[in-house]
XYZ file of C-alpha atoms in Angstrom:
254
model
C 10.094 -42.724 39.426
C 7.748 -45.509 40.428
C 3.979 -45.350 40.536
C 3.672 -45.040 44.355
C 1.041 -42.768 45.805
C 2.758 -39.606 46.959
C 2.957 -39.150 50.769
C 2.343 -35.444 50.616
C -0.282 -34.348 48.079
C 1.056 -30.830 48.121
C 4.436 -32.107 46.985
C 3.689 -34.601 44.218
C 6.276 -37.250 43.577
C 7.816 -37.410 40.096
C 5.922 -39.826 37.894
C 6.844 -41.369 34.571
C 4.897 -38.850 32.539
C 7.217 -36.075 33.582
C 9.967 -35.093 31.087
C 13.294 -36.279 32.430
C 16.602 -34.864 31.367
C 18.617 -37.993 30.587
C 21.871 -36.249 31.426
C 20.802 -36.045 35.101
C 20.185 -39.776 35.465
C 22.703 -42.448 36.354
C 23.072 -45.488 34.061
C 21.149 -48.010 36.323
C 18.162 -45.700 36.520
C 18.201 -45.220 32.776
C 17.967 -48.959 32.266
C 15.049 -49.339 34.641
C 12.996 -46.479 33.225
C 13.625 -47.264 29.533
C 14.851 -43.753 28.774
C 16.751 -43.811 25.469
C 19.624 -41.561 24.563
C 19.104 -39.728 21.278
C 21.149 -41.109 18.397
C 24.472 -39.367 18.121
C 24.622 -37.608 14.733
C 27.557 -38.662 12.607
C 30.350 -36.184 12.263
C 30.295 -34.433 8.897
C 32.883 -35.661 6.493
C 35.727 -33.238 6.165
C 37.184 -32.483 2.746
C 40.936 -32.556 2.839
C 42.508 -29.267 1.776
C 43.745 -29.164 -1.809
C 47.438 -29.671 -2.255
C 49.478 -26.520 -2.501
C 49.975 -25.391 -6.095
C 53.465 -25.050 -7.382
C 54.545 -21.887 -9.142
C 54.408 -23.786 -12.433
C 50.822 -24.917 -11.774
C 49.780 -21.398 -10.819
C 51.262 -20.058 -14.031
C 49.433 -22.641 -16.161
C 46.099 -21.627 -14.580
C 46.508 -18.008 -15.747
C 45.119 -16.822 -19.099
C 48.616 -16.216 -20.494
C 52.176 -17.048 -19.473
C 53.989 -14.947 -16.882
C 57.221 -13.470 -18.196
C 59.834 -11.083 -16.888
C 60.010 -7.413 -17.828
C 62.745 -7.815 -20.472
C 60.911 -10.668 -22.234
C 57.633 -8.769 -22.204
C 59.234 -5.634 -23.678
C 60.953 -7.611 -26.446
C 57.707 -9.348 -27.426
C 55.760 -6.101 -27.293
C 58.173 -4.415 -29.702
C 57.913 -7.382 -32.087
C 54.124 -7.140 -31.938
C 54.274 -3.383 -32.537
C 56.105 -3.959 -35.820
C 53.394 -6.359 -36.947
C 50.711 -3.851 -35.923
C 52.407 -1.201 -38.067
C 52.499 -3.629 -41.001
C 48.796 -4.343 -40.496
C 48.012 -0.621 -40.425
C 49.879 -0.094 -43.697
C 48.025 -3.020 -45.252
C 44.698 -1.588 -44.084
C 45.620 1.736 -45.695
C 46.366 -0.085 -48.962
C 43.045 -1.955 -48.772
C 41.170 1.273 -48.081
C 42.823 2.910 -51.073
C 41.881 -0.059 -53.261
C 38.315 0.132 -51.983
C 38.046 3.800 -52.912
C 39.327 3.086 -56.414
C 37.105 0.031 -56.912
C 34.677 1.946 -59.088
C 30.890 1.947 -58.956
C 28.096 0.447 -61.019
C 24.838 2.109 -61.940
C 21.659 0.838 -60.297
C 18.992 0.493 -62.945
C 16.071 -0.321 -60.616
C 14.624 2.271 -58.296
C 13.594 -0.230 -55.645
C 10.498 0.490 -53.551
C 10.493 -0.023 -49.773
C 7.637 0.064 -47.293
C 7.802 2.296 -44.258
C 5.475 3.540 -41.559
C 4.577 6.524 -43.795
C 4.047 4.441 -46.941
C 6.186 3.493 -49.922
C 9.553 5.120 -50.538
C 11.972 4.633 -53.434
C 15.676 3.929 -53.181
C 16.504 7.277 -54.793
C 14.407 9.039 -52.140
C 16.286 7.507 -49.220
C 19.290 9.817 -49.737
C 17.475 12.912 -48.485
C 19.904 15.831 -48.737
C 22.955 13.531 -48.948
C 24.733 12.065 -51.939
C 25.697 8.897 -50.029
C 23.448 6.219 -48.556
C 24.309 3.343 -46.216
C 21.854 0.435 -46.212
C 21.945 -2.276 -43.554
C 20.742 -5.713 -44.672
C 19.067 -6.928 -41.481
C 18.135 -10.584 -41.016
C 14.387 -10.584 -40.322
C 12.497 -12.752 -42.802
C 8.849 -12.225 -43.786
C 7.704 -15.298 -41.822
C 10.028 -14.803 -38.827
C 8.495 -13.944 -35.466
C 11.643 -12.287 -34.101
C 14.653 -10.550 -35.657
C 18.119 -12.074 -35.761
C 19.782 -11.766 -32.345
C 23.202 -11.008 -33.846
C 21.782 -8.273 -36.095
C 19.935 -6.921 -33.052
C 23.199 -6.722 -31.136
C 24.657 -4.438 -33.794
C 21.403 -2.521 -34.138
C 21.475 -1.542 -30.469
C 24.272 0.891 -31.361
C 22.811 2.377 -34.542
C 20.592 4.952 -32.847
C 23.481 6.555 -30.959
C 25.693 6.559 -34.073
C 23.014 8.004 -36.354
C 23.689 11.726 -35.655
C 27.354 11.227 -36.533
C 26.628 9.173 -39.658
C 24.086 11.722 -40.883
C 26.784 14.369 -41.127
C 28.046 12.610 -44.254
C 25.449 10.082 -45.366
C 21.881 8.874 -45.063
C 21.345 5.652 -43.146
C 18.523 3.088 -43.225
C 18.005 -0.481 -42.074
C 16.069 -2.847 -44.327
C 14.630 -6.328 -43.827
C 12.213 -8.737 -45.459
C 9.644 -8.669 -42.662
C 6.489 -6.571 -43.135
C 6.240 -3.064 -41.715
C 4.070 -4.160 -38.776
C 6.743 -6.546 -37.485
C 9.481 -3.964 -37.988
C 7.565 -1.304 -36.083
C 6.872 -3.752 -33.255
C 10.601 -4.521 -33.030
C 11.457 -0.801 -32.986
C 9.073 -0.198 -30.110
C 10.079 -3.300 -28.157
C 13.814 -2.616 -28.426
C 13.690 1.209 -28.231
C 15.348 1.631 -31.634
C 14.978 5.004 -33.349
C 16.625 4.466 -36.746
C 14.659 4.199 -40.044
C 13.549 0.559 -40.437
C 12.101 -0.274 -43.853
C 10.631 -3.410 -45.371
C 12.139 -4.672 -48.624
C 9.943 -7.751 -48.717
C 7.909 -6.689 -51.749
C 10.878 -6.189 -54.096
C 13.910 -8.116 -55.326
C 16.279 -5.770 -53.492
C 17.508 -8.367 -50.988
C 18.062 -11.065 -53.598
C 19.712 -8.661 -56.041
C 22.203 -7.569 -53.379
C 23.039 -11.072 -52.204
C 21.255 -11.393 -48.864
C 18.133 -13.396 -49.725
C 18.082 -16.967 -51.040
C 15.490 -19.614 -51.805
C 15.173 -22.656 -49.569
C 16.241 -24.798 -52.532
C 19.438 -22.809 -53.021
C 20.234 -23.086 -49.313
C 19.654 -26.858 -49.362
C 21.852 -27.211 -52.469
C 24.554 -25.092 -50.794
C 24.818 -22.805 -53.782
C 27.676 -20.283 -53.372
C 25.529 -17.170 -53.545
C 26.642 -15.307 -50.417
C 29.658 -13.018 -50.073
C 30.706 -13.426 -53.708
C 31.085 -17.180 -53.670
C 30.121 -19.125 -50.557
C 26.953 -20.937 -49.389
C 24.896 -19.616 -46.504
C 22.828 -21.721 -44.066
C 19.803 -19.403 -43.997
C 17.447 -17.800 -46.506
C 18.350 -14.411 -44.998
C 21.889 -13.048 -44.816
C 23.442 -9.980 -43.154
C 25.441 -7.243 -44.812
C 25.907 -3.567 -45.646
C 25.615 -1.812 -49.002
C 26.663 1.731 -49.898
C 25.203 3.872 -52.683
C 26.003 7.199 -54.328
C 23.625 9.591 -56.100
C 24.926 12.148 -58.579
C 23.594 15.619 -59.285
C 21.280 14.254 -61.967
C 19.654 11.770 -59.579
C 21.322 8.629 -60.935
C 22.070 6.028 -58.249
C 25.237 3.913 -58.149
C 26.259 0.946 -56.023
C 29.759 1.612 -54.655
C 30.372 -1.149 -52.122
C 28.912 -4.075 -50.183
C 30.361 -6.078 -47.346
C 29.095 -9.254 -45.721
C 29.888 -11.644 -42.904
C 33.310 -13.191 -43.356
């Protein structure tokens, strides 16, 4: 590997500018030619395997306790009795709801739709019952409530079944332009009307002033404060043969 002139020009001697494979050189030659071994990369740290889980630890990691067949069957029968009690209670509540009575609506509220103004009494169409959804979408809001939107995603598919017995509309405080934009953006097909130009929302307990919200006045759901000026809910109305409109029921977030 020195710098001597090669004896045979046709067979040039190796010079220092040639690439030398260090693995072919003996240690003394390495020292004399200053060839350096590449740094040996450190071995990657190995993570010790996790300790084996005991049966008790495995059971505690599951979403519910593991029981034997006899225990499960006993608990299921106990739960079934409670489910039957709940069903009977629901039947009693439904009966009480039907006998609650109804109150006459003295104001024929006006809503704004894509085809112009429409009165509350006109929303029934050929039905004598009307279901109104109180949708949280305030006049100055840029987007509708995400929770109300979640429920609204199912209204269009339910509408043909609902319309067998009742008329169905969704109302909000936002102007018609915002409602129509939301319908198009979310592919909703149900009637979406603006109630922002009447007292309908306030009269039915889903619209509050900023002062009332700040003072935590119990105006929502028959006696509790609400953290927003807009609240969700459902109201049901009945129209008799003479055209008189009655409020039969309202329900709100619990």
